mmCIF file of C-alpha atoms in Angstrom:
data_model
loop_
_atom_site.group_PDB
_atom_site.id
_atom_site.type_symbol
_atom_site.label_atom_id
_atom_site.label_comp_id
_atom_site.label_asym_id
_atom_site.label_seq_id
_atom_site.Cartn_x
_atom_site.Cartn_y
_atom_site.Cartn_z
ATOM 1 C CA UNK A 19 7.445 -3.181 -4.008
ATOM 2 C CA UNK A 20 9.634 -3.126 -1.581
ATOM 3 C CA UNK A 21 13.260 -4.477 -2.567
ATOM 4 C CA UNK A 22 16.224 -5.590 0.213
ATOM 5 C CA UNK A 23 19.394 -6.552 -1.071
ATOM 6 C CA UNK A 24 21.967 -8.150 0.790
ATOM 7 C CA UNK A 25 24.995 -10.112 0.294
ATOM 8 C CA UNK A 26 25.944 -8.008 -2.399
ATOM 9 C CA UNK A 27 22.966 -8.576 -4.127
ATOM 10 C CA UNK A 28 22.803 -12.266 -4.221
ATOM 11 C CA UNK A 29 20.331 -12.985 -1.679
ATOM 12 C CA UNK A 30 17.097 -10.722 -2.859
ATOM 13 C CA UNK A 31 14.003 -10.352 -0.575
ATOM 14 C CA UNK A 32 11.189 -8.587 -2.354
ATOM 15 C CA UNK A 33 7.162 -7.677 -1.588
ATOM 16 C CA UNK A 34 5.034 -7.135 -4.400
ATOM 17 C CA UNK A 35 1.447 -6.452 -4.331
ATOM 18 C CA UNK A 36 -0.993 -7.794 -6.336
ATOM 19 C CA UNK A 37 -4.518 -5.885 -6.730
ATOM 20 C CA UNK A 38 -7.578 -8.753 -7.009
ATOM 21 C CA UNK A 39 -11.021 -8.648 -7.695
ATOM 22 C CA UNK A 40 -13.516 -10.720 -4.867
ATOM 23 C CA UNK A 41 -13.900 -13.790 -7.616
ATOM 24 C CA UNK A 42 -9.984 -14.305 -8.099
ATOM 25 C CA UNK A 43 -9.009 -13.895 -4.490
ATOM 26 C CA UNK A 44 -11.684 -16.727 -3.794
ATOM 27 C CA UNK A 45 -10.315 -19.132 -6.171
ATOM 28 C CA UNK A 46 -6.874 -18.679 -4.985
ATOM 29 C CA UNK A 47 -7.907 -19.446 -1.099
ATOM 30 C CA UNK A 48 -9.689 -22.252 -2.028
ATOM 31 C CA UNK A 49 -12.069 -24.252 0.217
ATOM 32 C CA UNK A 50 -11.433 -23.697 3.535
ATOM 33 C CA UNK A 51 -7.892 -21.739 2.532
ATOM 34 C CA UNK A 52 -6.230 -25.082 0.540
ATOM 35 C CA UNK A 53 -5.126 -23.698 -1.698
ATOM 36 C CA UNK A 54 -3.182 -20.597 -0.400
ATOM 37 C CA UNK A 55 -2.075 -22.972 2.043
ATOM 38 C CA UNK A 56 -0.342 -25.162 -1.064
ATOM 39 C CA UNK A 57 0.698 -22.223 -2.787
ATOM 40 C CA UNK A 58 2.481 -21.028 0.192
ATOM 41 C CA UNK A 59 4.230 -24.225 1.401
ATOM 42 C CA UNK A 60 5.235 -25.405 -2.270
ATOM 43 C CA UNK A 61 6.345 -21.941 -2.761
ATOM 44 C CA UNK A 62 8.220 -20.775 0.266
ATOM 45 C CA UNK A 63 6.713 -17.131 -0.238
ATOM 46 C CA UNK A 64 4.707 -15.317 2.310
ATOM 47 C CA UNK A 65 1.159 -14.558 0.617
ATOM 48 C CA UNK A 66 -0.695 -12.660 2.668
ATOM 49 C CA UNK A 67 -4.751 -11.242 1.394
ATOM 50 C CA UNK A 68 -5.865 -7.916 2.928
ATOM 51 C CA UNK A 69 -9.196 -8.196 5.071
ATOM 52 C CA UNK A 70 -12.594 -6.526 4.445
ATOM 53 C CA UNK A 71 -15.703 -6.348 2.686
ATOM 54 C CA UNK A 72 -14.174 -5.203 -0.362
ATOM 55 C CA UNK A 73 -15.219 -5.689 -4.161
ATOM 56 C CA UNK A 74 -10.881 -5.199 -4.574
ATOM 57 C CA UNK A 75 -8.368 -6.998 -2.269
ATOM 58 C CA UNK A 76 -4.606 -6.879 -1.945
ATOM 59 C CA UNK A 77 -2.626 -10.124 -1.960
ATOM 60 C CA UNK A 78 1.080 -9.343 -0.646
ATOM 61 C CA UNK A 79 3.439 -11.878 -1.491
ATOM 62 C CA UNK A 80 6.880 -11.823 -0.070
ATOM 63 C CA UNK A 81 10.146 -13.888 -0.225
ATOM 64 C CA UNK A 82 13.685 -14.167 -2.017
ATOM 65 C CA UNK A 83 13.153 -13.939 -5.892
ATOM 66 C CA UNK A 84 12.683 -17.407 -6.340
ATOM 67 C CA UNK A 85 9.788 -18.509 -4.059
ATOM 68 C CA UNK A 86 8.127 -15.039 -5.409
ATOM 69 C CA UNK A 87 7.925 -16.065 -8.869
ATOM 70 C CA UNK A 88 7.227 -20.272 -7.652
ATOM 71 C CA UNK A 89 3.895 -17.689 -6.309
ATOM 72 C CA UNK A 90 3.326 -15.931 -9.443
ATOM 73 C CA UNK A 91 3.271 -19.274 -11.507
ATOM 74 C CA UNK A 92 1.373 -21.300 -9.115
ATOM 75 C CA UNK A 93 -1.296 -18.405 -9.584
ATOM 76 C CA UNK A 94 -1.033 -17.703 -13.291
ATOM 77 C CA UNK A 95 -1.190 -21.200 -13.737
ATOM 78 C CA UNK A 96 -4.744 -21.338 -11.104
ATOM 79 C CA UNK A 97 -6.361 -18.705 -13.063
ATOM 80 C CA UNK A 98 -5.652 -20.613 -16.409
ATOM 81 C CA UNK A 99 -7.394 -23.037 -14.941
ATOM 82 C CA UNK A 100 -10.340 -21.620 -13.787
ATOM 83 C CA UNK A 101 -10.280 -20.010 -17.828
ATOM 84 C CA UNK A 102 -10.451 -23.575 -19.264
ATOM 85 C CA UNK A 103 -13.242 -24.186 -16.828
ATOM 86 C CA UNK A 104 -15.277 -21.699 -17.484
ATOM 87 C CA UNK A 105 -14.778 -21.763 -21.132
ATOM 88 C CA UNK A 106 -16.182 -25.806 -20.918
ATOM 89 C CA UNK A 107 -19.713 -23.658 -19.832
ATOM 90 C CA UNK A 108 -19.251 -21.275 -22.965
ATOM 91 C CA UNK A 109 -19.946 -21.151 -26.631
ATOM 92 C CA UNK A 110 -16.835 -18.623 -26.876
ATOM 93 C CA UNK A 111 -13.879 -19.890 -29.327
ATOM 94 C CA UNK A 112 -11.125 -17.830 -28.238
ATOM 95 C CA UNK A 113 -9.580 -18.110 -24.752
ATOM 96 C CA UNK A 114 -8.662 -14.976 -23.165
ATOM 97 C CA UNK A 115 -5.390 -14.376 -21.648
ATOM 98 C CA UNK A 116 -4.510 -14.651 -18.011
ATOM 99 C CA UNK A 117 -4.189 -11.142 -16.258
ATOM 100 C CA UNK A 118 -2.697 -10.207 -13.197
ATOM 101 C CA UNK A 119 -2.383 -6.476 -12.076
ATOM 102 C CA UNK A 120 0.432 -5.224 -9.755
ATOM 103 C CA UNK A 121 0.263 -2.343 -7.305
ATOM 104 C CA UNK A 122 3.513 -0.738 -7.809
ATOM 105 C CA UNK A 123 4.612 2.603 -6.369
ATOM 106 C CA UNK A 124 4.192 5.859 -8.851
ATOM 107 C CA UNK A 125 7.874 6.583 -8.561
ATOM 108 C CA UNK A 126 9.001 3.515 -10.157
ATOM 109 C CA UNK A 127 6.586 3.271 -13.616
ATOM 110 C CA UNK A 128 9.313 6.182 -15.054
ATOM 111 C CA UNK A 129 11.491 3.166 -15.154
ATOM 112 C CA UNK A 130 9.459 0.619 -16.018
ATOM 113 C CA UNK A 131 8.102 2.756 -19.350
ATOM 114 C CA UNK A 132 11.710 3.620 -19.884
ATOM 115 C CA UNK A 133 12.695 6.790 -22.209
ATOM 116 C CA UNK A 134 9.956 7.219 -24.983
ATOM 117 C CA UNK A 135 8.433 4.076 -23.442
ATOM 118 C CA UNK A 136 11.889 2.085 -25.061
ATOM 119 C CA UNK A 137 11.907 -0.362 -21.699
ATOM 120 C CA UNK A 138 8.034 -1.573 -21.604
ATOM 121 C CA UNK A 139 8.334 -2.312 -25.549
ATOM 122 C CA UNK A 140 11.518 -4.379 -24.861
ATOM 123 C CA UNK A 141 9.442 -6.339 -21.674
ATOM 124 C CA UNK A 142 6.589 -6.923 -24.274
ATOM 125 C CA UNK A 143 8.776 -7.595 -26.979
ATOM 126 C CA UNK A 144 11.400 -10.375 -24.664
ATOM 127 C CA UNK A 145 8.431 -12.104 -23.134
ATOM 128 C CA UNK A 146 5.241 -12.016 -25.607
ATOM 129 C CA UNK A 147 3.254 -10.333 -22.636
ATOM 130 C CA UNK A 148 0.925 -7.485 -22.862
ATOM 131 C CA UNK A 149 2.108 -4.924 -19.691
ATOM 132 C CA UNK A 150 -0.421 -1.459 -19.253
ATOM 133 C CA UNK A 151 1.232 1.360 -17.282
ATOM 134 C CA UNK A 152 -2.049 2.985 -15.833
ATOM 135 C CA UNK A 153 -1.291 6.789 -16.514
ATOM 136 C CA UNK A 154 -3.601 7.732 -13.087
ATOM 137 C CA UNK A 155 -2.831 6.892 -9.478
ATOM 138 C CA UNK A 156 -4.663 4.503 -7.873
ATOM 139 C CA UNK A 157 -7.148 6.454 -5.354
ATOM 140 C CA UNK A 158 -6.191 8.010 -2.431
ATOM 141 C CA UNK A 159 -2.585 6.813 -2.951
ATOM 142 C CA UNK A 160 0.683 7.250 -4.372
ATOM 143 C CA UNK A 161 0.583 3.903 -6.597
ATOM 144 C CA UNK A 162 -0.519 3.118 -9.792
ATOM 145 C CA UNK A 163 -1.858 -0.627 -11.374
ATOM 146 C CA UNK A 164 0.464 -2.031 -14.043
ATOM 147 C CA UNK A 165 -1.378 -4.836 -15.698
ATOM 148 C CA UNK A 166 -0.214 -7.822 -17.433
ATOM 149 C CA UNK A 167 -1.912 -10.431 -20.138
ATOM 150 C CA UNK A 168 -0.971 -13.699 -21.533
ATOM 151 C CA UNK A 169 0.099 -17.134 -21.441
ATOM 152 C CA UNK A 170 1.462 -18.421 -17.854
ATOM 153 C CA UNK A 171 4.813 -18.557 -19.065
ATOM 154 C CA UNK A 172 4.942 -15.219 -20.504
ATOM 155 C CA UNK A 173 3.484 -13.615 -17.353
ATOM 156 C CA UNK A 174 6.117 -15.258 -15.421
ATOM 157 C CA UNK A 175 8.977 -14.270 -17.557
ATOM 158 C CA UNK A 176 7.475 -10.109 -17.543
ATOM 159 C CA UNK A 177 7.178 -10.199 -13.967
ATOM 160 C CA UNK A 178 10.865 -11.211 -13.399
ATOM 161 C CA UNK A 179 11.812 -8.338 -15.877
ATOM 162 C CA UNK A 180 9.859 -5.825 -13.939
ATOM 163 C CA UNK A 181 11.344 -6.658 -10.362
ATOM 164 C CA UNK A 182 14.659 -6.796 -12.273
ATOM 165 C CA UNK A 183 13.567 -3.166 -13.016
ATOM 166 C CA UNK A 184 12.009 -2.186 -9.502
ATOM 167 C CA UNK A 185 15.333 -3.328 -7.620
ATOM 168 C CA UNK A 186 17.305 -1.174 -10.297
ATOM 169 C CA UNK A 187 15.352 2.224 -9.572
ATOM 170 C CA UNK A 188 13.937 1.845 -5.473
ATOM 171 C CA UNK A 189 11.093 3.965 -4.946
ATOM 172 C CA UNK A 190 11.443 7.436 -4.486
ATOM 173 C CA UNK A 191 10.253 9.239 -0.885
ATOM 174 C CA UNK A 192 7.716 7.871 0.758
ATOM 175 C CA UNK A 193 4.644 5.623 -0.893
ATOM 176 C CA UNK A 194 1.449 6.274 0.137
ATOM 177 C CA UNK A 195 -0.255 2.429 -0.581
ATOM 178 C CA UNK A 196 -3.690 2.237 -2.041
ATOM 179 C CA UNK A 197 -6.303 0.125 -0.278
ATOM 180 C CA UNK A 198 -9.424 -0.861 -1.410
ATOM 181 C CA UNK A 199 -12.472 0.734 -0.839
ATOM 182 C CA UNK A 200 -15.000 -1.409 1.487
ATOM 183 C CA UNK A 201 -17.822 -2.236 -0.123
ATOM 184 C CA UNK A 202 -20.306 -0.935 2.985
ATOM 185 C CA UNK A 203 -17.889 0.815 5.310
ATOM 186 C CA UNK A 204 -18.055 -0.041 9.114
ATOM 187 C CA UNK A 205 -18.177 3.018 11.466
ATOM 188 C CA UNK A 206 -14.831 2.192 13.789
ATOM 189 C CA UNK A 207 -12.700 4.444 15.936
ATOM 190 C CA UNK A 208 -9.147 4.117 17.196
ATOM 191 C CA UNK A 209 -6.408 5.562 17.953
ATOM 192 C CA UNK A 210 -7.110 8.207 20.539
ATOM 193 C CA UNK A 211 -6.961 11.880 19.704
ATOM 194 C CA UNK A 212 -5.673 11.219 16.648
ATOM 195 C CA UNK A 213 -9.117 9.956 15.588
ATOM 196 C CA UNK A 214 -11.115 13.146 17.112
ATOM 197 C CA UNK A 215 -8.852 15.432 15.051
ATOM 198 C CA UNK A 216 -10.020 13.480 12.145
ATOM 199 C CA UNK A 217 -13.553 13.763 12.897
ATOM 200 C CA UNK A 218 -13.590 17.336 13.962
ATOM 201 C CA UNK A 219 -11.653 18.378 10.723
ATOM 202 C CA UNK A 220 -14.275 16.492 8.679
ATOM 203 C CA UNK A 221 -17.198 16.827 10.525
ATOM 204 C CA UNK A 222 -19.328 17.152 7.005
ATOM 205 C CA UNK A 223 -17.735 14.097 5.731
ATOM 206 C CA UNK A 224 -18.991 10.664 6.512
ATOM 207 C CA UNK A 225 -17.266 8.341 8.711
ATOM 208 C CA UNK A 226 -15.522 6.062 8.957
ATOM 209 C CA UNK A 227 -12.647 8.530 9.948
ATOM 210 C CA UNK A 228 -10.409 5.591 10.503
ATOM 211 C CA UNK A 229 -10.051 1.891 10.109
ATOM 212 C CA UNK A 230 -8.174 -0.529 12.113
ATOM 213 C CA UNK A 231 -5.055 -2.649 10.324
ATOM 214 C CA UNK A 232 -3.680 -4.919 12.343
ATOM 215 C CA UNK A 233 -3.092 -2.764 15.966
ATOM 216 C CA UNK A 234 -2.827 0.440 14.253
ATOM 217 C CA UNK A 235 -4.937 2.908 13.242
ATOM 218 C CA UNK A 236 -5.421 3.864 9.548
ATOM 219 C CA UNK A 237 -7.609 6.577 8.663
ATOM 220 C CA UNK A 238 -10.089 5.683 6.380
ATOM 221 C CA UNK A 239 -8.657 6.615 2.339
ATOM 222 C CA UNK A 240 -11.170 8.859 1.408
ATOM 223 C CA UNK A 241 -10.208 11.066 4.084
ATOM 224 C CA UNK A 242 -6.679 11.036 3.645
ATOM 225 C CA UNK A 243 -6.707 13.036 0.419
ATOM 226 C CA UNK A 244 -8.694 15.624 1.868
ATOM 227 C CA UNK A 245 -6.557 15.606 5.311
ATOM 228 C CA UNK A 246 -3.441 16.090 2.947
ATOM 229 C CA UNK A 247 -4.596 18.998 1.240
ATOM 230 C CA UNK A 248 -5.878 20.644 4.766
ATOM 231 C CA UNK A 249 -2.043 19.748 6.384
ATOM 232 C CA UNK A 250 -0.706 21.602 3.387
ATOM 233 C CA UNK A 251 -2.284 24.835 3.471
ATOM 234 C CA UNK A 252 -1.033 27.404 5.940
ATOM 235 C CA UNK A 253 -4.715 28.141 6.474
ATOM 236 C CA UNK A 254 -5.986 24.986 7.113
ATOM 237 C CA UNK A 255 -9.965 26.015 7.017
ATOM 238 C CA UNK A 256 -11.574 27.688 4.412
ATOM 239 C CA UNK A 257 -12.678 31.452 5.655
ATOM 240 C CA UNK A 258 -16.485 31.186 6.463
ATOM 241 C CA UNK A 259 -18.051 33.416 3.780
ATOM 242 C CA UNK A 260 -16.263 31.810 0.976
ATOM 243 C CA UNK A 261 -18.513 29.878 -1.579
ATOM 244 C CA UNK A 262 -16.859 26.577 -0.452
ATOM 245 C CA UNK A 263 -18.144 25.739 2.924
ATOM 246 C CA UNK A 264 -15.995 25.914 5.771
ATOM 247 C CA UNK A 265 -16.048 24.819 9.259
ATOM 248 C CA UNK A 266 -18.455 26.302 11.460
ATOM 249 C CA UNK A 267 -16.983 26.817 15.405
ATOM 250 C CA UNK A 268 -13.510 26.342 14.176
ATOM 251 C CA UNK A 269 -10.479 29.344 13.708
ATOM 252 C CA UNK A 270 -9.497 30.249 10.462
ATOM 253 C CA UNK A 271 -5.702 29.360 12.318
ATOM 254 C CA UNK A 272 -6.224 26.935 14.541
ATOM 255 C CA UNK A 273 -3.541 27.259 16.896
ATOM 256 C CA UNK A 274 -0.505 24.402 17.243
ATOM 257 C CA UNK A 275 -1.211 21.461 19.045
ATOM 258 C CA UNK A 276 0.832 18.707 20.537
ATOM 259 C CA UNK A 277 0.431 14.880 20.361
ATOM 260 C CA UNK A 278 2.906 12.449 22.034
ATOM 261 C CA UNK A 279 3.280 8.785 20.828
ATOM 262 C CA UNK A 280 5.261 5.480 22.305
ATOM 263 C CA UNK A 281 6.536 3.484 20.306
ATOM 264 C CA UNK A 282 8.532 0.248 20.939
ATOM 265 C CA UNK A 283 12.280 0.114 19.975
ATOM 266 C CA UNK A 284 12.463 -2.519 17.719
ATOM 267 C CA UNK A 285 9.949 -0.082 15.612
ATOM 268 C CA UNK A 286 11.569 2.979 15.481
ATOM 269 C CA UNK A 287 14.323 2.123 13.217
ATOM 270 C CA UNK A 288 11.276 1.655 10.409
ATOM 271 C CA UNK A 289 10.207 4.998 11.824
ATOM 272 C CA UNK A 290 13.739 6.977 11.674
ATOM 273 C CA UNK A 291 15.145 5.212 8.192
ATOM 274 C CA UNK A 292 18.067 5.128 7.008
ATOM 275 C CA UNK A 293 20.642 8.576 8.481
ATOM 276 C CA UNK A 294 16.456 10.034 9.209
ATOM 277 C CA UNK A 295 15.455 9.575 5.678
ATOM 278 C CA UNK A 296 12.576 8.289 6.652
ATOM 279 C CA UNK A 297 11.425 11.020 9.627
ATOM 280 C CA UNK A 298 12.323 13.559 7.607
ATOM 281 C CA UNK A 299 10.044 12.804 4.548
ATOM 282 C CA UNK A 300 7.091 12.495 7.259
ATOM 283 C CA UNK A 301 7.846 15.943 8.569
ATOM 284 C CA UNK A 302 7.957 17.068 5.079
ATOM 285 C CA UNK A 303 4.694 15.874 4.001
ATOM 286 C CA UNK A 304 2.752 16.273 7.093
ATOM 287 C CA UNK A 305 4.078 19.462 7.584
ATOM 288 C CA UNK A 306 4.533 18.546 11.652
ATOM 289 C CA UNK A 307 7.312 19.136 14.018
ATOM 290 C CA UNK A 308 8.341 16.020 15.107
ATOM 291 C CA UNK A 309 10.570 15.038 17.890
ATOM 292 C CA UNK A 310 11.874 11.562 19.034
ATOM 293 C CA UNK A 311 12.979 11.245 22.873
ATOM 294 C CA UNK A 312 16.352 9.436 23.039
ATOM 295 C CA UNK A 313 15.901 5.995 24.658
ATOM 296 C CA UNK A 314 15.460 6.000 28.545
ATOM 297 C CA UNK A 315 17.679 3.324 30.622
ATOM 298 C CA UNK A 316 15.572 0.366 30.882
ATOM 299 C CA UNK A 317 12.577 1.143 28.980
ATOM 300 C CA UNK A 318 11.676 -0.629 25.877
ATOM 301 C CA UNK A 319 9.546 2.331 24.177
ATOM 302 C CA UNK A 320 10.812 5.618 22.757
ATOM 303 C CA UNK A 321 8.146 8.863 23.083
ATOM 304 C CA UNK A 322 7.388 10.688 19.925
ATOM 305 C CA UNK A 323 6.358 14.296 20.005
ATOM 306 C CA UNK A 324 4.233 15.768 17.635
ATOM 307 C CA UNK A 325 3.512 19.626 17.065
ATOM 308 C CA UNK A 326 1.526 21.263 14.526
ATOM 309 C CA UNK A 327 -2.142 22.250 13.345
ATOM 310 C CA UNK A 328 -4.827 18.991 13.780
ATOM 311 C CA UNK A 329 -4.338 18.457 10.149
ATOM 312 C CA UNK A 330 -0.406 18.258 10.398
ATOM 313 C CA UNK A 331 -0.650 15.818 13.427
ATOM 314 C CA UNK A 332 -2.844 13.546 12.298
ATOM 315 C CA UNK A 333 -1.103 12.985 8.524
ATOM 316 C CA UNK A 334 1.969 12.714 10.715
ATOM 317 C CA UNK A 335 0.280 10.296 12.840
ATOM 318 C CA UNK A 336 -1.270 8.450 9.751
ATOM 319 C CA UNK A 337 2.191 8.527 7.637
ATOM 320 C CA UNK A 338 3.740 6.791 10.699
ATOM 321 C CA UNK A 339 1.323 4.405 11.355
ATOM 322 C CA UNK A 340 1.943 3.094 7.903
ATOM 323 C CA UNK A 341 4.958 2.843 8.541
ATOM 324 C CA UNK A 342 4.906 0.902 11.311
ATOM 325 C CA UNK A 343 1.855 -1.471 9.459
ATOM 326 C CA UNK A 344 4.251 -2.198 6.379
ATOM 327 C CA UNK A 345 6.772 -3.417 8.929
ATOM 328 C CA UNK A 346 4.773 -6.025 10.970
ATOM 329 C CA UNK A 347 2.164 -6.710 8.037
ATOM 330 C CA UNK A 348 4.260 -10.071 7.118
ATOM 331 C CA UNK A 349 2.128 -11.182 10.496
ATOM 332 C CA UNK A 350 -1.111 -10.569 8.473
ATOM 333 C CA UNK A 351 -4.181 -13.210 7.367
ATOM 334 C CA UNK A 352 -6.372 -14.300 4.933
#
């Protein structure tokens, strides 16, 4: 979730994610996309369904409070359909409830539980819904699924609660999101150098090394994880000899590289954050040195230099390419 408040806190814009299996995304796009395209004009809210061949799918819905939760009841109320339809095929007597699953940053479910788990009993308690902290992280990211059962109604009235909650207590540092694992994963390469770092660090790892959102490049989630832990060590390889296999042809040290990046100006604010709050997390967690040229006279991009081991640049590289992907993904598709 990511929460903007302005006007003093009046006029609330907020992005949650919802995490879908293949058979509920389908029923809310409807033949030929209808019904997402009803949901989102009745609504007002953005709702946006991440691409791929994926058994999971990620349906981002964005807008002030009130078109987000016209969303949320337009699809609780879809899926209680497609219950009552089902259960006209079945010999079962009791209807199960509706369920929806949100993908909300780690940092956050502290909040949401509450001290000794005091605010989750009072959600459950005010609304009559069932809500499921998940006590792993999704994988490959820094989110975990918070589920939540019952009647329309009741799901509506918990959800409002919880963004009550997430506006309260913004994430803290930066989110790495989960997406879904494809189901069969294309072999596709982008982004440069970058993307030959990634292969050469994990040259006994299948590809995909990376994956292509929108016009950035993502690497692929499986490697992320393992290019995290590699950016973190101060040896980034493990010694050959060693009963874990290391990487044959490459130093122990690997000496410090540089990558430059341009990126346009209307981006790098997402990039910098608020007095470098932002920057400085990514240099934290890649591990990189990181340098942004001040803005030539006339140009429209700003260069980005990046120093470090392969590992550091390309979790530097990844880190702000998500970045810039959360910023323009209100242009995505079904």
């Amino acid at each position: 979730m990511d929460p903007k408040v302005t006007e003093g806190g009046l006029n609330v814009t907020l992005t949650i994610r919802l995490l879908m299996h293949g058979k509920e995304v389908g029923s809310i796009i409807g033949k030929k996309g209808e019904t997402v395209k009803k949901m989102r004009e009745e609504s007002g809210a953005r709702i946006n369904i991440s691409e791929g061949n994926c058994p999971e799918r990620i349906v981002t819905i964005t807008g002030p409070t009130d078109a987000i939760f016209k969303a949320f009841a337009m699809i609780a109320f879809k899926f209680e359909e497609d219950i009552d339809n089902s259960m006209s095929n079945s010999t079962a007597t009791s209807k199960p409830p509706v369920t929806l699953r949100l993908v909300v940053p780690a940092s956050q479910c502290g909040s949401l539980i509450g001290k000794g788990g005091s605010k989750i009993k009072e959600i459950r308690e005010s609304t009559g819904a069932q809500v499921q902290v998940a006590g792993d992280m999704l994988p490959n990211s820094t989110e975990r699924a918070v589920t939540i059962s019952g009647m329309p109604d009741a799901i509506i009235q918990c959800v409002k609660q919880i963004c009550v909650v997430m506006l309260e207590s913004p994430p803290k540092g930066a989110t790495i999101p989960y997406r879904p694992k494809p189901a069969s994963a294309p072999v596709i390469f982008a982004g440069g150098q970058v993307a030959a770092n990634l292969s050469l660090l994990l040259q006994h790892q299948p590809l995909p090394a990376y994956t292509i959102q929108g016009q950035y490049a993502i690497p692929h989630p499986d490697q992320l994880t393992k290019l995290h832990q590699l950016a973190m060590q101060h040896t980034p390889f493990t010694p050959l000899g060693q009963t874990t296999p290391g990487f044959p042809g490459l130093d122990a040290n690997p000496p410090a590289s540089t990558h430059e990046l341009t990126i346009p100006n209307d981006l790098i604010g997402c990039i910098i954050g608020r007095q470098g709050s932002k920057i400085n997390e990514i240099r934290q967690m890649s591990g990189a040195q990181i340098k942004i040229a001040n803005a030539a006279e006339g140009s429209t991009e700003r260069q980005i230099t990046i120093t470090g081991s392969p590992a550091n640049i390309s979790l530097a590289q990844y880190l702000i390419n998500a970045r810039l992907t959360s910023e323009v993904s209100g242009m995505g598709s079904l």
